[in-house]
Short mmCIF file of C-alpha atoms in Angstrom, two decimals:
data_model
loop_
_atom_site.label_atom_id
_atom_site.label_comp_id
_atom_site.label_asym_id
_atom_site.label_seq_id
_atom_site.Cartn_x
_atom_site.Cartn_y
_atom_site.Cartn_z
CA UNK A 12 19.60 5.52 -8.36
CA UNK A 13 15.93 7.00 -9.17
CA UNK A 14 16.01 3.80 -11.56
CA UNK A 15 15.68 1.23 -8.93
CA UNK A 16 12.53 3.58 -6.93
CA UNK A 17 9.85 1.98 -8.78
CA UNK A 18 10.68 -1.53 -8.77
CA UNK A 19 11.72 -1.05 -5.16
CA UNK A 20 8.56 0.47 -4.42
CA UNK A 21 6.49 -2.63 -5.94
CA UNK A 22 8.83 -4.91 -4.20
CA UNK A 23 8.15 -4.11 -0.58
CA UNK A 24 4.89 -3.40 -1.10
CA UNK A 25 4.27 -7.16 -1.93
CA UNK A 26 6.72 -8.01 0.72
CA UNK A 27 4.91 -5.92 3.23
CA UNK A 28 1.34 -7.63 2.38
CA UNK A 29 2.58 -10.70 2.45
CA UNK A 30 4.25 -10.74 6.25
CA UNK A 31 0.65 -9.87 7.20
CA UNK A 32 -0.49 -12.84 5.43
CA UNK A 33 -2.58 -10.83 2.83
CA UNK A 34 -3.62 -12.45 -0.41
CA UNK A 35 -1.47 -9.78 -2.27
CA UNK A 36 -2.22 -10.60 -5.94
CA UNK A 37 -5.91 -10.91 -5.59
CA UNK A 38 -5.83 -7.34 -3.93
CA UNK A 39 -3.61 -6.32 -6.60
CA UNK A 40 -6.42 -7.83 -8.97
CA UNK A 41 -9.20 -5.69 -7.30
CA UNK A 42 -7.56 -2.35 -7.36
CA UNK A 43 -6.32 -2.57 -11.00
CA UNK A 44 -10.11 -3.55 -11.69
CA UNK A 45 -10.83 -0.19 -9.46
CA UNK A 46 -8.73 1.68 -11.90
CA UNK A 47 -10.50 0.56 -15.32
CA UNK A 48 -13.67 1.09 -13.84
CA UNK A 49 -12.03 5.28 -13.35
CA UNK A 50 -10.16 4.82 -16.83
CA UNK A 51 -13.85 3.91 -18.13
CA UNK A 52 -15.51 6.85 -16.17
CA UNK A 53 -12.61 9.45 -17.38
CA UNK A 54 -12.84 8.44 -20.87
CA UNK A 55 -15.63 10.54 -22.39
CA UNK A 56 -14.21 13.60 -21.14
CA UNK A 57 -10.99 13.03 -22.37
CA UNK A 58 -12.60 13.08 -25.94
CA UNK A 59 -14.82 15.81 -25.93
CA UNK A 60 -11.74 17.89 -23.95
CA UNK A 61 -8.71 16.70 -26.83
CA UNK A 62 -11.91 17.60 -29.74
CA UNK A 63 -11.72 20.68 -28.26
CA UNK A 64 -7.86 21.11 -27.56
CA UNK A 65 -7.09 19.88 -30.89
CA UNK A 66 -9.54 22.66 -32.63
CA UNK A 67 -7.49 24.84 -30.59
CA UNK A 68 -4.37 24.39 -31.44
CA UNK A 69 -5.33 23.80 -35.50
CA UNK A 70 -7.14 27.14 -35.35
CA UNK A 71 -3.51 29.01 -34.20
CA UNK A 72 -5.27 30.35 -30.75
CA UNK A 73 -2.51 28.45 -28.84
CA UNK A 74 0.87 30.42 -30.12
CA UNK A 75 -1.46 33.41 -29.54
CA UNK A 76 -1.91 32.92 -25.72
CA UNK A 77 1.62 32.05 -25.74
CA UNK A 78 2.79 35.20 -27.10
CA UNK A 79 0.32 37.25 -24.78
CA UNK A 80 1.45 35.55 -21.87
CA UNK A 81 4.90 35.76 -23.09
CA UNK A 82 6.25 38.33 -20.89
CA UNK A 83 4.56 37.61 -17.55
CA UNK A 84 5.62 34.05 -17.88
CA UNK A 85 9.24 34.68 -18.78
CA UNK A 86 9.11 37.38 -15.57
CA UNK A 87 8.82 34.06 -13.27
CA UNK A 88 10.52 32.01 -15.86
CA UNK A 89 7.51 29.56 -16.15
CA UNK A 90 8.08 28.06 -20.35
CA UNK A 91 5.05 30.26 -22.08
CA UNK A 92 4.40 27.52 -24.01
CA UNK A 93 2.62 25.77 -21.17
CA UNK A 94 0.63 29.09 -20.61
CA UNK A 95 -2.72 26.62 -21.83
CA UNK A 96 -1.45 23.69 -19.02
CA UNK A 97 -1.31 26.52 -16.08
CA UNK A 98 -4.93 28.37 -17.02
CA UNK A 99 -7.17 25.20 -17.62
CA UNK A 100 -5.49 23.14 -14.71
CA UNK A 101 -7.58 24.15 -11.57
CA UNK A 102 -10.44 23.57 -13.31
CA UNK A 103 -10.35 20.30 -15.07
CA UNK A 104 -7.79 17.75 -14.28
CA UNK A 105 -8.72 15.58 -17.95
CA UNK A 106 -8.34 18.89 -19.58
CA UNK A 107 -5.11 19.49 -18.08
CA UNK A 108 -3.83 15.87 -19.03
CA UNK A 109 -4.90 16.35 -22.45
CA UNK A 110 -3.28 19.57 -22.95
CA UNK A 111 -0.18 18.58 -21.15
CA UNK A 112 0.05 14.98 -23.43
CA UNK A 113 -0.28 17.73 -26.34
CA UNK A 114 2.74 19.70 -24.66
CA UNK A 115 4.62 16.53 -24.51
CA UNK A 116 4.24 15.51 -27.82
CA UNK A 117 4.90 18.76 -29.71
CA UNK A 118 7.92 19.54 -27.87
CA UNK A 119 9.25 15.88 -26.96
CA UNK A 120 9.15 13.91 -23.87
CA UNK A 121 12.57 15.10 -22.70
CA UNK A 122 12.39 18.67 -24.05
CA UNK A 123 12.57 21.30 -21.17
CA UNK A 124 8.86 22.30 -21.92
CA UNK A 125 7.74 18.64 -21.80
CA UNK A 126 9.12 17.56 -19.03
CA UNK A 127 7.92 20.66 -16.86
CA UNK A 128 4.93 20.21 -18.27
CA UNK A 129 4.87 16.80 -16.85
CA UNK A 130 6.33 18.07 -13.32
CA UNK A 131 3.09 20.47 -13.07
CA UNK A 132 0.62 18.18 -14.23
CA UNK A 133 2.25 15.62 -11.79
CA UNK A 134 2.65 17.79 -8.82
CA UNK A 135 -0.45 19.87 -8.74
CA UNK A 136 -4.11 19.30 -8.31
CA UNK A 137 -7.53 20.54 -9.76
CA UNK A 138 -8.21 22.96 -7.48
CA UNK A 139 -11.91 23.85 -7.99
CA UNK A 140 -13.13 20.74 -8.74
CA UNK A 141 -11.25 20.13 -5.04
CA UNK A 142 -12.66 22.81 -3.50
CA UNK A 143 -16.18 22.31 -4.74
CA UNK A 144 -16.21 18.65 -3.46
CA UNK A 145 -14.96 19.34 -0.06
CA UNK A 146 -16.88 22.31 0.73
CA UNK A 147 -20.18 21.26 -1.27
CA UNK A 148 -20.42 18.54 0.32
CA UNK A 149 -19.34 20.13 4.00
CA UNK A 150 -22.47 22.31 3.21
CA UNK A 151 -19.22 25.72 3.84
CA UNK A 152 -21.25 29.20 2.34
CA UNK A 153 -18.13 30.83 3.79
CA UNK A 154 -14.90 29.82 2.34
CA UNK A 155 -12.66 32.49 3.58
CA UNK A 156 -8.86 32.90 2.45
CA UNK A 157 -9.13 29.02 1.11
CA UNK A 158 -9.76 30.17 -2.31
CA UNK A 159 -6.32 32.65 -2.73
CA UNK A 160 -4.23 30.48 -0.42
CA UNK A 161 -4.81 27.18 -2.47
CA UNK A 162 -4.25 29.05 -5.86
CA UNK A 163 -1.01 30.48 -4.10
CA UNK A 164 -0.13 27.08 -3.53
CA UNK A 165 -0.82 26.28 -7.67
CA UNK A 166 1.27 29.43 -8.48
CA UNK A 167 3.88 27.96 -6.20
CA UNK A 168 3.48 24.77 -7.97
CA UNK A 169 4.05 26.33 -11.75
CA UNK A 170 6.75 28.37 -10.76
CA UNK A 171 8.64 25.20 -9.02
CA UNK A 172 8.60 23.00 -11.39
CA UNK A 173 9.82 25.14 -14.09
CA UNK A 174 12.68 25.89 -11.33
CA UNK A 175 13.21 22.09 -10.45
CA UNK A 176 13.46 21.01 -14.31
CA UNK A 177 15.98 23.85 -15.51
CA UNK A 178 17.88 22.59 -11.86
CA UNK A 179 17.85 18.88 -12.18
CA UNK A 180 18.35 18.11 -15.98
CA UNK B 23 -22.20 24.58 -15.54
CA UNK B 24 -18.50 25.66 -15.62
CA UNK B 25 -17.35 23.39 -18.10
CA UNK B 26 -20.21 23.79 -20.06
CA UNK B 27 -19.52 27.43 -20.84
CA UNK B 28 -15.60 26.49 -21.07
CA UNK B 29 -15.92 24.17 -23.84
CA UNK B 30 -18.33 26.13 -25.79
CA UNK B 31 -16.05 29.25 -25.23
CA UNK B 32 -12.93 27.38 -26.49
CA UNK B 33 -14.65 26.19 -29.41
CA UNK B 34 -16.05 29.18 -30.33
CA UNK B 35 -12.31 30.93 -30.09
CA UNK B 36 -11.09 28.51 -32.25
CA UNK B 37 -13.51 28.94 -35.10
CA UNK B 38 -13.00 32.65 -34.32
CA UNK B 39 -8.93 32.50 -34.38
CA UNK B 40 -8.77 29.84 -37.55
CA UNK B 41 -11.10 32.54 -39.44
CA UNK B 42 -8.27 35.25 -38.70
CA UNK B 43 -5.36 33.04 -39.23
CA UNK B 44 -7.25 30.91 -42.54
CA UNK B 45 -6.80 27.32 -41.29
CA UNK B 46 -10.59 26.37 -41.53
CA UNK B 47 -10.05 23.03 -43.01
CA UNK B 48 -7.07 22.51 -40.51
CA UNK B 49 -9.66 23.36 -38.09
CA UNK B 50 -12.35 20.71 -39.27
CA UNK B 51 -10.05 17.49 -39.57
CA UNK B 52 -9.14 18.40 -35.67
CA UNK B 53 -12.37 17.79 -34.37
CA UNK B 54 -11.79 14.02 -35.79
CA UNK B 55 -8.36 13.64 -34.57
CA UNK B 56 -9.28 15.12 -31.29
CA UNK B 57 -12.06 12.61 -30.49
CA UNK B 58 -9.25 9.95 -31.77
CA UNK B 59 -6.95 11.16 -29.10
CA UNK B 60 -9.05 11.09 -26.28
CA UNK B 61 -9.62 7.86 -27.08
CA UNK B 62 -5.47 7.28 -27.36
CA UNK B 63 -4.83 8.71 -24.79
CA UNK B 64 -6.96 6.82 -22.53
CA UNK B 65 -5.73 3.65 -23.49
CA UNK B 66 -2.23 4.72 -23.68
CA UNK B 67 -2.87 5.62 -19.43
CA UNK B 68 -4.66 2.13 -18.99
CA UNK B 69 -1.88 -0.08 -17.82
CA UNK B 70 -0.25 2.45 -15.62
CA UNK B 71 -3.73 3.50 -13.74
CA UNK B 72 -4.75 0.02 -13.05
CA UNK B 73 -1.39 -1.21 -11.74
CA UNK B 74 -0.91 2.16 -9.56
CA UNK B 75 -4.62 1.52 -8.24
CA UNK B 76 -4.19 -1.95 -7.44
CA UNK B 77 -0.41 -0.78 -5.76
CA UNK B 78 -2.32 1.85 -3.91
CA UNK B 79 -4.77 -0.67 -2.87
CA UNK B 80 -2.11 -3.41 -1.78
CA UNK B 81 -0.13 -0.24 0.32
CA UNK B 82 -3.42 0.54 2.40
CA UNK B 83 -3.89 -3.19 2.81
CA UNK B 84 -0.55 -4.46 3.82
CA UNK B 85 -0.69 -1.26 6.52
CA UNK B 86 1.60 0.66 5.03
CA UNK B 87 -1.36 3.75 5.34
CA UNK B 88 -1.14 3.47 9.59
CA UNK B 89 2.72 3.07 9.16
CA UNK B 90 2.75 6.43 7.10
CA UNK B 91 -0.31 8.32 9.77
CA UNK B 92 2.57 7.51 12.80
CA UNK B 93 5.05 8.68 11.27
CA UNK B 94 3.07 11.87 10.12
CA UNK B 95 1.29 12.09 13.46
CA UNK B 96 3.69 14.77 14.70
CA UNK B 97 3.23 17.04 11.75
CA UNK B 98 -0.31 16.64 11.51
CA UNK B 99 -0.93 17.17 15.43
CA UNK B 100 1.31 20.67 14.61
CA UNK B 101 -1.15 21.60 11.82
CA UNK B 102 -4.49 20.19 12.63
CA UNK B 103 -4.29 21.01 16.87
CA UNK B 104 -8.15 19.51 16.51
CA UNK B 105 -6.87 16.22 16.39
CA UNK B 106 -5.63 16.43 19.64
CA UNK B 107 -9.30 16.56 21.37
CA UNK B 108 -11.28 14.11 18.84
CA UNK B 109 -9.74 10.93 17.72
CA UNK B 110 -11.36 9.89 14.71
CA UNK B 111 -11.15 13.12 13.35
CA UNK B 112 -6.97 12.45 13.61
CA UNK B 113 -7.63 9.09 11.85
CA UNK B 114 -9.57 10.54 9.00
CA UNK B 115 -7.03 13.45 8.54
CA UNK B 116 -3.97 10.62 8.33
CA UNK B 117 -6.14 8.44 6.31
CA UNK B 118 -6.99 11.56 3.59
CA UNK B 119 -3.23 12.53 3.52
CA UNK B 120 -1.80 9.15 3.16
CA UNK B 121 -4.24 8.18 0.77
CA UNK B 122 -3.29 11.50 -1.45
CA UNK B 123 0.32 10.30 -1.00
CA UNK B 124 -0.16 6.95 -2.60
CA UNK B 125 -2.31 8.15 -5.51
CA UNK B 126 -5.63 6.81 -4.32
CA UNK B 127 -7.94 9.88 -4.84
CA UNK B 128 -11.22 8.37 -4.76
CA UNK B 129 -10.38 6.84 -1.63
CA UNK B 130 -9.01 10.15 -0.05
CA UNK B 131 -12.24 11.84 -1.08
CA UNK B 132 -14.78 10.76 1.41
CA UNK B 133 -12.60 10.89 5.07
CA UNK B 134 -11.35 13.99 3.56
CA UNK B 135 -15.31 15.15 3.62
CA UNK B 136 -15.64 13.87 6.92
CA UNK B 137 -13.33 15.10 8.35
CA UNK B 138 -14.13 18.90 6.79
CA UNK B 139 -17.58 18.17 8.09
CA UNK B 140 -16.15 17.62 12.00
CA UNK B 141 -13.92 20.83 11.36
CA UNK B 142 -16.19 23.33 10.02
CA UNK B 143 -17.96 25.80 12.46
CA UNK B 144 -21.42 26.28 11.07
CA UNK B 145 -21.34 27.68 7.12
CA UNK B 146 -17.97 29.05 8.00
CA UNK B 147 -14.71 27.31 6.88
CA UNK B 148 -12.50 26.98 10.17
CA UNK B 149 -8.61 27.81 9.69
CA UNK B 150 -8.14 24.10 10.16
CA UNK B 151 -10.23 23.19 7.57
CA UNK B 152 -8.82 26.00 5.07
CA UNK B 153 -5.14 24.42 5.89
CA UNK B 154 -7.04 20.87 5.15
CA UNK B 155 -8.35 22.05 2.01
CA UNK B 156 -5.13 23.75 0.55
CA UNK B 157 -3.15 20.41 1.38
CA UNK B 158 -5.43 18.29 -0.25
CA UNK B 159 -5.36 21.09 -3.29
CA UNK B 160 -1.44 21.12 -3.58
CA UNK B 161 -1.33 17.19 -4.45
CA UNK B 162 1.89 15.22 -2.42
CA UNK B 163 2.13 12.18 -4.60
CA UNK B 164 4.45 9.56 -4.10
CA UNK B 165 3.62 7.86 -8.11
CA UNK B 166 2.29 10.40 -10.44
CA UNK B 167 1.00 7.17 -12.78
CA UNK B 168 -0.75 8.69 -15.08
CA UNK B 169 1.78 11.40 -16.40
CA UNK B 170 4.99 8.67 -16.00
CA UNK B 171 2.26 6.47 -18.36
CA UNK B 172 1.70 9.15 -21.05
CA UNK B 173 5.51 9.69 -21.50
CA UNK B 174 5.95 6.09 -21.52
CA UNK B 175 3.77 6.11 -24.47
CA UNK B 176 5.71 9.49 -26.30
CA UNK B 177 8.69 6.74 -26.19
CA UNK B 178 10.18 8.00 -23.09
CA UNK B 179 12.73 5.96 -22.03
CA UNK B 180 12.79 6.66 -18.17
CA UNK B 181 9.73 7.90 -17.62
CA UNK B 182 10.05 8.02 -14.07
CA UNK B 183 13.33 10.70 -13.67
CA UNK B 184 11.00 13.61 -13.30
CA UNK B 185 10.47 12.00 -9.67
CA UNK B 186 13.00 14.01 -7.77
CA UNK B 187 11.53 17.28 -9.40
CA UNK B 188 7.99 16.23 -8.88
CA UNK B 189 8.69 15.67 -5.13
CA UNK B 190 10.34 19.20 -4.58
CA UNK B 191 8.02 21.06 -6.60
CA UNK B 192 4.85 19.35 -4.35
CA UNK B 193 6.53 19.49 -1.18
CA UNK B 194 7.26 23.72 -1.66
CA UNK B 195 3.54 24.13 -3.16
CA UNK B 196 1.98 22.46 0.02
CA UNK B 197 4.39 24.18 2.41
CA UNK B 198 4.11 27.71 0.78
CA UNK B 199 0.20 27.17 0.48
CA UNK B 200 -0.50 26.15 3.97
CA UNK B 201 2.20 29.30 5.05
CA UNK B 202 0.05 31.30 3.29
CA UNK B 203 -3.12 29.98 5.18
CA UNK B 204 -1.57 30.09 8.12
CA UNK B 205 -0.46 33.99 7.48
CA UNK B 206 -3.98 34.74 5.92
CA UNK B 207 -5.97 33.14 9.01
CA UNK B 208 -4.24 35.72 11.21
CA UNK B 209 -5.84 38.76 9.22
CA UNK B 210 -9.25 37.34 7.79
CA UNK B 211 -10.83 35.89 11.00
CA UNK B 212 -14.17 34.46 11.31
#
């Protein structure tokens, strides 16, 4: 069944264009153009963030988060593995990606620990960089609760998809 | 600034940790093969980002975007009850959700700002804008591209059955977050 979403999904979306007489493929053309021109802009940091993750992991600093997150993690049954993915992804979503391809690839694609990995990474957001955009360029001083309530909503997010992958596979 | 000190923090735990452990020259060939697989991964994203994009694009086009803000009306007239007095503020708040729905971030980004700057009172964050902030933070996506892409590329077969779990797991952040604005709001008032 979830086999057929994606094509299905491309499908009417054409179909859709079209009955409104849209030039779908040249639209098509202009937003995949739109995406190398944010491929090209997210590139650098992707290097100087994997330099980093890499020296990281070589130097052994990763297994010892792991360990010292161990039992807080395992509390809310969250994989301490990915204790690197949760800490580093409010704050930089091409961080986050790096260390979650990282996840992936250690552990395999279709490992329990790579494929929550790729449920958080796909189901939350960077929450500071969010919240600095909005609220920067709102000109907010006063931020109130939004700070706790969004990082609830992360929290939420971790503990979920560790839920939804031990559920569903 | 943040980064800044976050990079040159994780670099100097590294050097610190691979002087403890004794994996120096571990340490220095990683710097190389880190660069390397920025540069990997990139490319290994770059087919999946610029078909999603130009999907996204089509979707907003071909009016799926106003065919998503009706049917989302009633839920965001419940949560934004602002949108009930100003019009274009509704149309920005549909157009930032949708957009976030369909992947397109960049084009969330800016009705998202406007409509903050219509909702705020002042310096102060309204509750409004705090639930506005938290939905946009909790990321309902219908195509997570760029993650389906990178296990594509770790020779994942059907990248796309995390779906269902990425769905659920989006759906209970956003609802749980903008619970707990909604319960926060009542004790921290303005």
């Amino acid at each position: 069944m979830t086999d057929y979403i994606v094509p299905l999904i491309l499908f009417f979306t054409a179909a859709a264009a079209l009955r409104k007489r849209e030039n779908a493929y040249d639209i098509l053309l202009q937003g995949a153009g739109d995406g190398l021109k944010l491929l090209v802009s997210i590139l650098p940091a992707l290097v100087l963030l994997l330099t980093a993750v890499y020296m990281l992991r070589a130097s052994g600093a990763v297994e010892l988060l792991s360990r010292m997150a161990a039992p807080l993690f395992s509390f809310f049954g969250i994989p301490p593995e990915t204790a690197m993915l949760v800490l580093i992804r409010p704050i930089s979503g091409s961080a986050a990606l790096a260390v979650g391809a990282e996840l992936m690839a250690e552990y395999g694609v279709d490992s329990l620990i790579g494929r929550t990995a790729a449920v958080m990474l796909g189901s939350t957001e960077t929450t500071f960089y969010t919240i600095s955009v909005y609220f920067g360029a709102a000109g907010i001083q006063k931020t109130r609760y939004t700070i706790p309530a969004a990082l609830f909503a992360d929290f939420v997010g971790f503990f979920m998809a560790s839920c939804t992958v031990r559920w569903l596979f | 600034m943040v980064m800044s000190w976050i990079w040159a923090g994780i670099v100097l735990v590294s050097i610190l940790c691979s002087f403890l452990t004794g994996s120096g020259a571990k340490l220095a060939a990683a710097t190389v093969e880190g660069a390397q697989g920025g540069v990997t991964l990139a490319v290994s994203m770059a087919g999946a980002i610029c078909l999603w994009t130009g999907v996204g694009k089509l979707m907003e086009r071909a009016g799926l975007t106003q065919a998503l803000a009706r049917l989302l009306s009633p839920l965001i007239g419940r949560l934004f009850p602002g949108t009930k007095r100003d019009g274009a503020l509704a149309q920005d708040l549909s157009a930032n959700i949708c957009a976030n729905f369909l992947g397109l971030g960049n084009a969330a980004t800016p009705m998202g700002i406007s409509a903050a700057k219509r909702m705020k009172r002042g310096d102060t964050a309204t509750d409004e804008l705090c639930r506005l902030i938290v939905l946009n933070t909790a990321s309902i996506q219908l195509i997570p591209a760029n993650v389906a892409a990178v296990r594509t590329n770790l020779g994942c077969g059907t990248p796309f059955d995390i779906l269902p779990a990425v769905w659920i797991t989006s759906l209970c952040s956003a609802g749980l977050g903008v619970t707990a604005a909604w319960l926060l709001g009542k004790v921290w008032k303005e």
